């Protein structure tokens, strides 16, 4: 399993992290997603078939691109 933290400058509230968590959890291979409003980060644990590129593409698609 892989664990990565992504910096998301657009995070400003609990709704933001909730949206990100909900959208990423729907993807195959995502094990957990935890948003941190203060740090403006999202930590994702995942395994195949998921990969970093798919996570980054999804974040961009839902208007929360990683910096």
mmCIF file with all atom_site columns, C-alpha atoms in Angstrom:
data_model
loop_
_atom_site.group_PDB
_atom_site.id
_atom_site.type_symbol
_atom_site.label_atom_id
_atom_site.label_alt_id
_atom_site.label_comp_id
_atom_site.label_asym_id
_atom_site.label_entity_id
_atom_site.label_seq_id
_atom_site.pdbx_PDB_ins_code
_atom_site.Cartn_x
_atom_site.Cartn_y
_atom_site.Cartn_z
_atom_site.occupancy
_atom_site.B_iso_or_equiv
_atom_site.pdbx_formal_charge
_atom_site.auth_seq_id
_atom_site.auth_comp_id
_atom_site.auth_asym_id
_atom_site.auth_atom_id
_atom_site.pdbx_PDB_model_num
ATOM 1  C CA . UNK A 1 1  ? 0.000   0.000  0.000   1.00 0.00 ? 1  UNK A CA 1
ATOM 2  C CA . UNK A 1 2  ? 1.144   3.525  -0.788  1.00 0.00 ? 2  UNK A CA 1
ATOM 3  C CA . UNK A 1 3  ? 0.520   6.589  1.376   1.00 0.00 ? 3  UNK A CA 1
ATOM 4  C CA . UNK A 1 4  ? 0.914   10.093 -0.039  1.00 0.00 ? 4  UNK A CA 1
ATOM 5  C CA . UNK A 1 5  ? 0.050   13.587 1.121   1.00 0.00 ? 5  UNK A CA 1
ATOM 6  C CA . UNK A 1 6  ? -1.053  16.191 -1.411  1.00 0.00 ? 6  UNK A CA 1
ATOM 7  C CA . UNK A 1 7  ? -1.048  19.963 -0.813  1.00 0.00 ? 7  UNK A CA 1
ATOM 8  C CA . UNK A 1 8  ? -4.388  21.421 -1.955  1.00 0.00 ? 8  UNK A CA 1
ATOM 9  C CA . UNK A 1 9  ? -4.317  25.257 -1.804  1.00 0.00 ? 9  UNK A CA 1
ATOM 10 C CA . UNK A 1 10 ? -8.086  25.519 -2.507  1.00 0.00 ? 10 UNK A CA 1
ATOM 11 C CA . UNK A 1 11 ? -9.068  23.864 0.797   1.00 0.00 ? 11 UNK A CA 1
ATOM 12 C CA . UNK A 1 12 ? -10.805 26.443 2.973   1.00 0.00 ? 12 UNK A CA 1
ATOM 13 C CA . UNK A 1 13 ? -13.438 24.553 4.991   1.00 0.00 ? 13 UNK A CA 1
ATOM 14 C CA . UNK A 1 14 ? -14.886 21.224 6.030   1.00 0.00 ? 14 UNK A CA 1
ATOM 15 C CA . UNK A 1 15 ? -17.053 21.142 2.921   1.00 0.00 ? 15 UNK A CA 1
ATOM 16 C CA . UNK A 1 16 ? -13.893 21.193 0.787   1.00 0.00 ? 16 UNK A CA 1
ATOM 17 C CA . UNK A 1 17 ? -12.306 18.255 2.588   1.00 0.00 ? 17 UNK A CA 1
ATOM 18 C CA . UNK A 1 18 ? -15.629 16.411 2.613   1.00 0.00 ? 18 UNK A CA 1
ATOM 19 C CA . UNK A 1 19 ? -15.964 16.755 -1.148  1.00 0.00 ? 19 UNK A CA 1
ATOM 20 C CA . UNK A 1 20 ? -12.401 15.577 -1.749  1.00 0.00 ? 20 UNK A CA 1
ATOM 21 C CA . UNK A 1 21 ? -12.773 12.624 0.623   1.00 0.00 ? 21 UNK A CA 1
ATOM 22 C CA . UNK A 1 22 ? -16.100 11.563 -0.908  1.00 0.00 ? 22 UNK A CA 1
ATOM 23 C CA . UNK A 1 23 ? -14.882 11.790 -4.505  1.00 0.00 ? 23 UNK A CA 1
ATOM 24 C CA . UNK A 1 24 ? -11.583 9.973  -3.926  1.00 0.00 ? 24 UNK A CA 1
ATOM 25 C CA . UNK A 1 25 ? -13.149 7.189  -1.825  1.00 0.00 ? 25 UNK A CA 1
ATOM 26 C CA . UNK A 1 26 ? -15.294 6.241  -4.830  1.00 0.00 ? 26 UNK A CA 1
ATOM 27 C CA . UNK A 1 27 ? -12.202 5.284  -6.843  1.00 0.00 ? 27 UNK A CA 1
ATOM 28 C CA . UNK A 1 28 ? -10.993 1.677  -7.043  1.00 0.00 ? 28 UNK A CA 1
ATOM 29 C CA . UNK A 1 29 ? -7.896  1.075  -4.954  1.00 0.00 ? 29 UNK A CA 1
ATOM 30 C CA . UNK A 1 30 ? -8.398  3.969  -2.511  1.00 0.00 ? 30 UNK A CA 1
ATOM 31 C CA . UNK A 1 31 ? -8.149  2.641  1.046   1.00 0.00 ? 31 UNK A CA 1
ATOM 32 C CA . UNK A 1 32 ? -8.463  5.879  3.038   1.00 0.00 ? 32 UNK A CA 1
ATOM 33 C CA . UNK A 1 33 ? -8.582  9.635  2.562   1.00 0.00 ? 33 UNK A CA 1
ATOM 34 C CA . UNK A 1 34 ? -8.061  12.202 5.308   1.00 0.00 ? 34 UNK A CA 1
ATOM 35 C CA . UNK A 1 35 ? -8.243  15.942 4.758   1.00 0.00 ? 35 UNK A CA 1
ATOM 36 C CA . UNK A 1 36 ? -6.577  18.540 6.977   1.00 0.00 ? 36 UNK A CA 1
ATOM 37 C CA . UNK A 1 37 ? -8.124  22.007 6.699   1.00 0.00 ? 37 UNK A CA 1
ATOM 38 C CA . UNK A 1 38 ? -5.365  23.792 8.648   1.00 0.00 ? 38 UNK A CA 1
ATOM 39 C CA . UNK A 1 39 ? -2.495  22.300 6.630   1.00 0.00 ? 39 UNK A CA 1
ATOM 40 C CA . UNK A 1 40 ? -4.484  22.378 3.367   1.00 0.00 ? 40 UNK A CA 1
ATOM 41 C CA . UNK A 1 41 ? -3.499  18.773 2.708   1.00 0.00 ? 41 UNK A CA 1
ATOM 42 C CA . UNK A 1 42 ? -5.119  15.463 1.879   1.00 0.00 ? 42 UNK A CA 1
ATOM 43 C CA . UNK A 1 43 ? -3.460  12.180 2.846   1.00 0.00 ? 43 UNK A CA 1
ATOM 44 C CA . UNK A 1 44 ? -4.415  9.215  0.687   1.00 0.00 ? 44 UNK A CA 1
ATOM 45 C CA . UNK A 1 45 ? -3.658  5.525  1.182   1.00 0.00 ? 45 UNK A CA 1
ATOM 46 C CA . UNK A 1 46 ? -4.063  3.472  -1.979  1.00 0.00 ? 46 UNK A CA 1
ATOM 47 C CA . UNK A 1 47 ? -3.062  0.343  -3.842  1.00 0.00 ? 47 UNK A CA 1
ATOM 48 C CA . UNK A 1 48 ? -3.258  -0.956 -7.424  1.00 0.00 ? 48 UNK A CA 1
ATOM 49 C CA . UNK A 1 49 ? -5.038  -0.299 -9.705  1.00 0.00 ? 49 UNK A CA 1
ATOM 50 C CA . UNK A 1 50 ? -4.915  3.258  -8.319  1.00 0.00 ? 50 UNK A CA 1
ATOM 51 C CA . UNK A 1 51 ? -1.834  5.415  -8.887  1.00 0.00 ? 51 UNK A CA 1
ATOM 52 C CA . UNK A 1 52 ? -0.669  8.950  -8.171  1.00 0.00 ? 52 UNK A CA 1
ATOM 53 C CA . UNK A 1 53 ? -1.487  10.198 -11.688 1.00 0.00 ? 53 UNK A CA 1
ATOM 54 C CA . UNK A 1 54 ? -5.130  9.098  -11.375 1.00 0.00 ? 54 UNK A CA 1
ATOM 55 C CA . UNK A 1 55 ? -5.447  10.796 -7.984  1.00 0.00 ? 55 UNK A CA 1
ATOM 56 C CA . UNK A 1 56 ? -3.958  14.029 -9.330  1.00 0.00 ? 56 UNK A CA 1
ATOM 57 C CA . UNK A 1 57 ? -6.272  13.910 -12.371 1.00 0.00 ? 57 UNK A CA 1
ATOM 58 C CA . UNK A 1 58 ? -9.321  13.390 -10.151 1.00 0.00 ? 58 UNK A CA 1
ATOM 59 C CA . UNK A 1 59 ? -8.344  16.261 -7.856  1.00 0.00 ? 59 UNK A CA 1
ATOM 60 C CA . UNK A 1 60 ? -7.994  18.548 -10.882 1.00 0.00 ? 60 UNK A CA 1
ATOM 61 C CA . UNK A 1 61 ? -11.324 17.337 -12.293 1.00 0.00 ? 61 UNK A CA 1
ATOM 62 C CA . UNK A 1 62 ? -13.193 18.217 -9.084  1.00 0.00 ? 62 UNK A CA 1
ATOM 63 C CA . UNK A 1 63 ? -11.522 21.670 -8.922  1.00 0.00 ? 63 UNK A CA 1
ATOM 64 C CA . UNK A 1 64 ? -9.141  20.904 -6.069  1.00 0.00 ? 64 UNK A CA 1
ATOM 65 C CA . UNK A 1 65 ? -5.838  20.572 -7.960  1.00 0.00 ? 65 UNK A CA 1
ATOM 66 C CA . UNK A 1 66 ? -2.746  19.641 -5.996  1.00 0.00 ? 66 UNK A CA 1
ATOM 67 C CA . UNK A 1 67 ? 0.076   22.178 -5.919  1.00 0.00 ? 67 UNK A CA 1
#
